[in-house]
Short mmCIF file of C-alpha atoms in Angstrom, two decimals:
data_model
loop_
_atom_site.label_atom_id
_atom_site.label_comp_id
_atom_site.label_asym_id
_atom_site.label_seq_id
_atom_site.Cartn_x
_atom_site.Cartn_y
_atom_site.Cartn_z
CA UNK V 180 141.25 4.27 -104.32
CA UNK V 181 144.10 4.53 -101.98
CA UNK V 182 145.36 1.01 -100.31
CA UNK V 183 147.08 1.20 -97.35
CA UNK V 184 150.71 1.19 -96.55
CA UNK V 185 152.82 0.48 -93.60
CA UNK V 186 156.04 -1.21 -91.65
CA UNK V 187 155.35 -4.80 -90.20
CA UNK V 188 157.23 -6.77 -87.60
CA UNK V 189 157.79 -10.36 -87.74
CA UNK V 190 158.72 -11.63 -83.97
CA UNK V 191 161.25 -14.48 -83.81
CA UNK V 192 161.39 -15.46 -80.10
CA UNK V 193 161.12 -17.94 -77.12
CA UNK V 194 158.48 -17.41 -74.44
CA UNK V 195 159.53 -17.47 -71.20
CA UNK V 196 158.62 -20.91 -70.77
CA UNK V 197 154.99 -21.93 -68.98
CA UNK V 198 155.15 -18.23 -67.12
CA UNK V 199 152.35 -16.15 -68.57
CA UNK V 200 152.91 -13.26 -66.79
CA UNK V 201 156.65 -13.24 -67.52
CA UNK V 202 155.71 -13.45 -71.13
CA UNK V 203 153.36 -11.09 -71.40
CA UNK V 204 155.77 -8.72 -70.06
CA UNK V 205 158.34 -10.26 -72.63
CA UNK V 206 155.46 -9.62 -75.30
CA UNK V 207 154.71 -5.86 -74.49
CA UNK V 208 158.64 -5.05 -74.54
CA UNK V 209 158.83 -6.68 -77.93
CA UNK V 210 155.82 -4.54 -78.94
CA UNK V 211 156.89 -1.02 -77.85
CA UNK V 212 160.53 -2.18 -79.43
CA UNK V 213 158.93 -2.66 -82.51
CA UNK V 214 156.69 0.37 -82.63
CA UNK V 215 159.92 2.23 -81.75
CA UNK V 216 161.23 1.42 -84.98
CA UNK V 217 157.92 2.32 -86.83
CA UNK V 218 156.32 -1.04 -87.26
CA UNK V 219 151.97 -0.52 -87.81
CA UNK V 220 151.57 -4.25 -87.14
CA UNK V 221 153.48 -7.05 -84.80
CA UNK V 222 153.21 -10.73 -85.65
CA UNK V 223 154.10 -13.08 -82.12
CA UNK V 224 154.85 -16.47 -82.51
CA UNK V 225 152.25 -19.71 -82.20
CA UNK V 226 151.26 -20.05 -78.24
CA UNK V 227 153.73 -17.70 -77.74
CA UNK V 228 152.15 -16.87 -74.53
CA UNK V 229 153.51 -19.17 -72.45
CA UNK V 230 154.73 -22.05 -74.76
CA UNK V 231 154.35 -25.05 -76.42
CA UNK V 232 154.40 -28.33 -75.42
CA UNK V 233 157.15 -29.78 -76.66
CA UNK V 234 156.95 -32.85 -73.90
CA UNK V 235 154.26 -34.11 -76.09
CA UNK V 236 157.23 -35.11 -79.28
CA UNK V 237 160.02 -36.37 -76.57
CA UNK V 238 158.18 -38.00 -73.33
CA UNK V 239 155.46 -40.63 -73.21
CA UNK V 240 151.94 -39.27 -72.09
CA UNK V 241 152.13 -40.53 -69.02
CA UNK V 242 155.02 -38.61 -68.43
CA UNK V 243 153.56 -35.56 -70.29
CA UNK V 244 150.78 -35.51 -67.83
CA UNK V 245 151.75 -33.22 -65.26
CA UNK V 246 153.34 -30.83 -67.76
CA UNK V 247 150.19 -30.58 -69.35
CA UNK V 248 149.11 -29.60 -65.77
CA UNK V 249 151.83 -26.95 -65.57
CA UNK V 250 150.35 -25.43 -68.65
CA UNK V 251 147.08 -25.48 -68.44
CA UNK V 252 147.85 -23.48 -65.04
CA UNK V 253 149.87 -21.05 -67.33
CA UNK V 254 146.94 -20.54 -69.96
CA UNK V 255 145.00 -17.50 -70.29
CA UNK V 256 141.45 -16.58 -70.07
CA UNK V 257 140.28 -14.69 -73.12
CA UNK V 258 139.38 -11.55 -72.06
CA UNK V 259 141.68 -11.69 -68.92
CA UNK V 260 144.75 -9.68 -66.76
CA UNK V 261 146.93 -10.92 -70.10
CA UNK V 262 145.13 -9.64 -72.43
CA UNK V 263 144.36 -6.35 -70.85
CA UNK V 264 147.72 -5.71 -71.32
CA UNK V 265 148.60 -6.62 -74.24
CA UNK V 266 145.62 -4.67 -75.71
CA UNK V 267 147.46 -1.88 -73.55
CA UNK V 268 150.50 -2.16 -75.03
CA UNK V 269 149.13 -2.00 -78.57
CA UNK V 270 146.78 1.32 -77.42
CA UNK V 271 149.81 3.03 -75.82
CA UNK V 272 151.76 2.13 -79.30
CA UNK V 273 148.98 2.62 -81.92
CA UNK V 274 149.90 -1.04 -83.19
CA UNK V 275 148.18 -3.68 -84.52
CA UNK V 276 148.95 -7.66 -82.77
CA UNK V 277 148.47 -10.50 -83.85
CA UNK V 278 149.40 -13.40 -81.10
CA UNK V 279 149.13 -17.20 -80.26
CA UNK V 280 148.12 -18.33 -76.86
CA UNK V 281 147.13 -20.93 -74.46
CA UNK V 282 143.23 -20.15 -74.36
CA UNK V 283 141.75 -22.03 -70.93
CA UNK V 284 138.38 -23.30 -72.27
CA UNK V 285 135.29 -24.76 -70.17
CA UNK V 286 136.75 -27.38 -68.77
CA UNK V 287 139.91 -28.43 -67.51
CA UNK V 288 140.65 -31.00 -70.19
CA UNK V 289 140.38 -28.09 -72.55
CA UNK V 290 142.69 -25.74 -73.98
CA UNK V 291 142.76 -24.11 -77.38
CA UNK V 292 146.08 -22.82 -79.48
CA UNK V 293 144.18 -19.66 -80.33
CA UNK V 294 145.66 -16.31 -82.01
CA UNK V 295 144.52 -12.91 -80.60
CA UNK V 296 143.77 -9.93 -83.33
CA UNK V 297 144.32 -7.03 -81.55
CA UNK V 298 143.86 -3.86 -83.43
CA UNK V 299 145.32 -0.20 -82.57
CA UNK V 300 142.35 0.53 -80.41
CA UNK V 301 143.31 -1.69 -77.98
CA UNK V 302 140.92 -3.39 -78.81
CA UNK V 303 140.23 -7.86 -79.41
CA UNK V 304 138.56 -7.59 -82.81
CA UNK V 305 138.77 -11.07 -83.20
CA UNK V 306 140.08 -14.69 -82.06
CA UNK V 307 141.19 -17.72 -83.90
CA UNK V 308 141.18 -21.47 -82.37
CA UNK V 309 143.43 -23.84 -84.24
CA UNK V 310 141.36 -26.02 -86.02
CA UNK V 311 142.99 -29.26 -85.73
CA UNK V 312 145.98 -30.10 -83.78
CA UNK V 313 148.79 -31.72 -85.30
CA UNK V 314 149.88 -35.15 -84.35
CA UNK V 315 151.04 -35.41 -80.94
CA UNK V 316 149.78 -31.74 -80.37
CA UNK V 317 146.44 -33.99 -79.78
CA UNK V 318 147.43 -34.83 -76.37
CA UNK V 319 147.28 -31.28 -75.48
CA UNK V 320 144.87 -29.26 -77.60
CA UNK V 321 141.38 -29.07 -78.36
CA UNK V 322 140.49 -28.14 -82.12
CA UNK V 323 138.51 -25.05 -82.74
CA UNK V 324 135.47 -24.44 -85.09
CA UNK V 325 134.60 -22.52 -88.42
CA UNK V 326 133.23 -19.45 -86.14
CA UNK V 327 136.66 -18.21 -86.05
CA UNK V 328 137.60 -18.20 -90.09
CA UNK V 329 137.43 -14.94 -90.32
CA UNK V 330 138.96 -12.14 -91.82
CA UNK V 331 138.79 -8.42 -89.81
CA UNK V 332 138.79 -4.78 -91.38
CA UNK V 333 141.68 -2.88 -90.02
CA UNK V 334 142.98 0.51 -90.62
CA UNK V 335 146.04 -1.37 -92.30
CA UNK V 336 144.01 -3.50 -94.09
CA UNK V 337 142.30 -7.24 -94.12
CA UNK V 338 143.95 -9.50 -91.55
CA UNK V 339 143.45 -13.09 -91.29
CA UNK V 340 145.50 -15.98 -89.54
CA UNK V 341 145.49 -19.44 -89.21
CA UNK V 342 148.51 -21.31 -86.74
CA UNK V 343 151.26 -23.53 -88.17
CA UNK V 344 150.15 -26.82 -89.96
CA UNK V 345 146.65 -25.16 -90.54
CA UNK V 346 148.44 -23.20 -93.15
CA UNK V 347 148.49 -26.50 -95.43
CA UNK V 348 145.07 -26.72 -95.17
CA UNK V 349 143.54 -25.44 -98.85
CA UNK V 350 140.43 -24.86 -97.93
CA UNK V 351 140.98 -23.22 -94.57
CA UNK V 352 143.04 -20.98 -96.46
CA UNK V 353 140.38 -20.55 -99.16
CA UNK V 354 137.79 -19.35 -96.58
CA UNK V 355 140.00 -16.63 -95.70
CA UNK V 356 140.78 -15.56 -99.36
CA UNK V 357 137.19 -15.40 -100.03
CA UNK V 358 136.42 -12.84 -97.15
CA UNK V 359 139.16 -10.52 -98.58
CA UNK V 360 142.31 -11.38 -97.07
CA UNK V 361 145.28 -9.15 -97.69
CA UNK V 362 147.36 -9.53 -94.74
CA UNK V 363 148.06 -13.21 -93.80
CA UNK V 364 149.61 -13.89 -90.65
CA UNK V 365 150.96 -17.13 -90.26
CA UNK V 366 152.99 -18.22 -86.60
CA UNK V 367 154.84 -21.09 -85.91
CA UNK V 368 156.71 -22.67 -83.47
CA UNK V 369 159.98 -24.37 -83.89
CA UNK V 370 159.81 -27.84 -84.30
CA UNK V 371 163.95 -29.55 -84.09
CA UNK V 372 161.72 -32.95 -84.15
CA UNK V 373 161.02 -33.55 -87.13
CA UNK V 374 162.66 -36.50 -89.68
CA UNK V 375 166.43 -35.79 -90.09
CA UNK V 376 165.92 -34.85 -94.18
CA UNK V 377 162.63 -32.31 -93.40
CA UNK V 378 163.93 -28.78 -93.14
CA UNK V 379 161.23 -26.94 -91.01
CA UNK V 380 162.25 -23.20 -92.01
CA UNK V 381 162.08 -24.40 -95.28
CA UNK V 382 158.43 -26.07 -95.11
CA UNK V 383 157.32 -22.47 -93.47
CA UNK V 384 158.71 -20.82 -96.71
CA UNK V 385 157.13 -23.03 -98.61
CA UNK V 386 153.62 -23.16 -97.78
CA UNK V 387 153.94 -19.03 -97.14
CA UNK V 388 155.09 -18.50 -100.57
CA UNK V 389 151.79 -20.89 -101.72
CA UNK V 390 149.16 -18.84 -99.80
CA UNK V 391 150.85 -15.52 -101.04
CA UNK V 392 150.92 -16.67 -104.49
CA UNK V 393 147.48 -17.98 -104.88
CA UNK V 394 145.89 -15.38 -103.05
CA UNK V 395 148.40 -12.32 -104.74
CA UNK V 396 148.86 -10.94 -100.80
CA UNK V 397 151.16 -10.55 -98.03
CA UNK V 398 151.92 -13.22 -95.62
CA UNK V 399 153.68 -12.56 -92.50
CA UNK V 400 155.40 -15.47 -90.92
CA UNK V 401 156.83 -15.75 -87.27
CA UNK V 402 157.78 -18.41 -85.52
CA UNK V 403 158.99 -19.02 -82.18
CA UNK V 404 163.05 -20.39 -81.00
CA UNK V 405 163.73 -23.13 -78.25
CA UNK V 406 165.93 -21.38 -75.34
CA UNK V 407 168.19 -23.03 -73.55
CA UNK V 408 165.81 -22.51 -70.32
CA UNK V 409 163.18 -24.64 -72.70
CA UNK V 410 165.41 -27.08 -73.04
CA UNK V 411 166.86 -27.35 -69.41
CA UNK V 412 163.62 -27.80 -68.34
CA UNK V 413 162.54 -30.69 -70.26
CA UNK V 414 165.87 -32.28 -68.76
CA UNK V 415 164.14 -32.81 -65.75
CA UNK V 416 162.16 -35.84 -67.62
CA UNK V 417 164.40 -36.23 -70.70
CA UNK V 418 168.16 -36.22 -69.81
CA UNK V 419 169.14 -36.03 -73.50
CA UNK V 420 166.12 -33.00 -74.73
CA UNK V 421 169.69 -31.11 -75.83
CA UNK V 422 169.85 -33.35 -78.57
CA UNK V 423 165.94 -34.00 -79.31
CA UNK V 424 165.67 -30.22 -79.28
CA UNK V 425 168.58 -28.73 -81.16
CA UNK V 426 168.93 -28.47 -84.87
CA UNK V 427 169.61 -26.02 -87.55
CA UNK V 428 166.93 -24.98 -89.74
CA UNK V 429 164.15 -25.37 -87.46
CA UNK V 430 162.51 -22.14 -87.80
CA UNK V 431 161.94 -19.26 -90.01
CA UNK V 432 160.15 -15.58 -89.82
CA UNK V 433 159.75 -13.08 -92.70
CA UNK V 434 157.45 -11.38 -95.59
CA UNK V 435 156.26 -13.04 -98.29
CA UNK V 436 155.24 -10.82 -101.37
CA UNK V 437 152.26 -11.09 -103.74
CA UNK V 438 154.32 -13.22 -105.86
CA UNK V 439 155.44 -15.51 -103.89
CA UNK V 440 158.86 -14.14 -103.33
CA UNK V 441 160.21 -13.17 -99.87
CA UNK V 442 160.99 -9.70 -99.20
CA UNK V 443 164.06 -8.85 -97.54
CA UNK V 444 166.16 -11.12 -95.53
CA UNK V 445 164.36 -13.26 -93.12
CA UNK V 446 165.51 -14.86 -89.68
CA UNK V 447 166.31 -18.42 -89.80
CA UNK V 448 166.54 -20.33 -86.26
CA UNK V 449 167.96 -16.70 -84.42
CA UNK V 450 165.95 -14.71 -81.96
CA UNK V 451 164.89 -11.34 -83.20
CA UNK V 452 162.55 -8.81 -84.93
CA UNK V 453 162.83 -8.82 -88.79
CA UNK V 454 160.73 -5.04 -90.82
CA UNK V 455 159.44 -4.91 -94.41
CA UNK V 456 157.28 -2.37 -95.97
CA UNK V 457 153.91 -3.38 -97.16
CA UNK V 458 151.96 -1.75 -99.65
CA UNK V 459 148.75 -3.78 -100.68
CA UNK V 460 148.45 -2.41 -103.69
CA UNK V 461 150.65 -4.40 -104.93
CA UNK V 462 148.12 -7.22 -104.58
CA UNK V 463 146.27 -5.81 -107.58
CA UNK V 464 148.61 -6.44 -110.73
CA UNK V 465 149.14 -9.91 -109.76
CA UNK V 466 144.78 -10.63 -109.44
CA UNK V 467 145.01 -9.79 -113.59
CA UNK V 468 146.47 -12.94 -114.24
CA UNK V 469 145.12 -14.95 -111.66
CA UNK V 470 141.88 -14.39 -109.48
CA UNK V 471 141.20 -17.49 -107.79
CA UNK V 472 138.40 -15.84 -106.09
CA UNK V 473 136.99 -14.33 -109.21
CA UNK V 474 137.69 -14.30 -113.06
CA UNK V 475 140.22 -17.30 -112.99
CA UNK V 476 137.55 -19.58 -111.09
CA UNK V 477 134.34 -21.47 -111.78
CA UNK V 478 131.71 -21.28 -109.41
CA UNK V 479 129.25 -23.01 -111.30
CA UNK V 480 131.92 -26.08 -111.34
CA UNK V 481 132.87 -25.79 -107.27
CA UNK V 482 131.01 -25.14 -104.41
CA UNK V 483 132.99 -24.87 -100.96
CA UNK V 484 130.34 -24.69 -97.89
CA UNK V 485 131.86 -23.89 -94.51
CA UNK V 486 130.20 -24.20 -91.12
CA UNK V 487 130.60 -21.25 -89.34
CA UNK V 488 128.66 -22.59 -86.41
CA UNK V 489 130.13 -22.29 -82.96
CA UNK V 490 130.73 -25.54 -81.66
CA UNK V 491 128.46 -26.25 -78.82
CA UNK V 492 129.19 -29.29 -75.58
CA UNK V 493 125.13 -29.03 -75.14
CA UNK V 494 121.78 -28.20 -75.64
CA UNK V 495 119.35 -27.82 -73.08
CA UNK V 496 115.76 -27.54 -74.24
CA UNK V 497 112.33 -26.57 -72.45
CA UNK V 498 110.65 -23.72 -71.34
CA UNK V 499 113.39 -23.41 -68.22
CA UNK V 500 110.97 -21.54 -66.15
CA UNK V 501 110.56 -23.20 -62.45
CA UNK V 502 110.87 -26.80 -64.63
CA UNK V 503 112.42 -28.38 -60.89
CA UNK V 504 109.23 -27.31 -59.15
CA UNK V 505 106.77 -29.29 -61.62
CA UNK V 506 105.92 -32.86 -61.27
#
């Protein structure tokens, strides 16, 4: 039994902010760079397409109103123009993507922080809604449903993903492990906001290393960077979003190993494109000692259930056939 091998790409960049078109261009240069150089797979940031809202931490929500506006206007329909090219890019490149967007939903009080799997095909094999937004995120995002836990059959392997904080969530995590998992891609955004003694890049590292270890596989981590255009732009509201917005430490992208070490060097808080070589049998050793999903469990002890329901605004019953023509 032969388990695959191949060069990944961990993305560490800044949209261009609330312009979907401009970063979807941004995206599909990124892509054919790192194709160029050999990569199999490309991991984009967290609503990399067209950024995060970052008004939400630093503005009251009155104020944050009409930037929410802004970006709903800048979301994307799922299949739309944006995603035709991107699954383009990755058909003319014979690369795998994996990336976080602003997904429009019903209504326009909805929008989901959703991550695209996009295989070599050119083809969306899959889509993942953020389950729960974190904290202030609220005021923006709508949380997903257990539909989208799911882990897809690749040429490269198993991929799953879940979007920043998610990644602390056990069983989240769990559900993913149990459907195979190999390939763990894990986007962030950077988040200079935080309490003065919580170093974001390493939290990422962290809870990377944890998923890795516990499920002996890879975990790809990429996280976006706050440009200077993000941050002039919030100036127009926030005179001082320089100094809510700029701190060392606030993100990190890299590889994390079956053993919960990091492979290579990874970036910390500079924009680029970081390479390791993955080879997933190396997953196997490391499942001797510890199989969470098999020997080195107890079933009979733990039962996890997961709804895997789509989530449904209503449900309209009858027969539906000419029911306004009947008295």
């Amino acid at each position: 039994m032969e388990l695959p091998k191949f060069k990944a790409a961990a993305v560490q960049a800044a949209p261009v902010f609330l312009n979907a078109d401009a970063t979807t261009a941004k995206a599909c240069s990124i892509i054919a760079e790192a194709a160029g150089n050999g990569a199999s797979l490309v991991a984009f940031p967290e609503v990399f397409v067209a950024g995060y809202p970052y008004w939400n931490w630093i503005m009251t929500p009155v104020q944050g109103s009409a930037w929410y506006e802004k970006l709903y206007k800048n979301s994307i329909n799922v299949p739309g123009p944006e995603t035709e090219r991107l699954c383009e890019a990755a058909r003319e490149h014979n690369c795998h993507i994996v990336i976080g967007v602003n997904e429009r939903g019903q209504s326009f009080g909805e929008i989901y922080n959703t991550n695209l799997i996009i295989n070599n095909k050119g083809q969306i094999i899959g889509k993942h809604r953020k389950l729960v937004p974190t904290w202030a995120e609220k005021l923006t995002w709508t949380g997903g449903d257990g539909s989208s836990l799911k882990v897809y059959n690749t040429e490269i392997g198993p991929i799953g993903t879940l979007a920043c904080g998610e990644n602390t969530n056990t069983l989240a995590r769990y559900t993913l492990l149990t459907q195979g998992e190999l390939i763990h891609i894990a986007n962030y955004i950077s988040l200079p906001v935080a309490p003065p003694d919580y170093n974001m890049a390493e939290a990422i590292k962290i809870r990377a290393a944890a998923h890795s270890f516990e499920g002996k596989l890879f975990t790809i981590v990429s996280c976006s960077t706050i440009s200077k255009e993000i941050i002039d732009i919030m100036k127009e509201d926030v005179p001082n979003a320089e100094e809510l917005l700029t701190r060392k430490d606030s993100a990190f992208s890299g590889f994390i190993g079956p053993n919960g070490a990091v492979i290579g060097e990874p970036l910390i808080d500079e924009e680029g494109i970081v390479y390791a070589d993955i080879d997933l049998s190396k997953c196997i050793q490391p499942k001797q000692m510890h199989d969470i999903l098999g020997h080195y469990n107890r079933f009979d002890i733990f039962d996890l259930r997961v709804n895997t329901a789509p989530k449904k605004n209503i449900t309209f019953t009858g027969t539906g056939e000419n029911d306004e023509n009947k008295a």
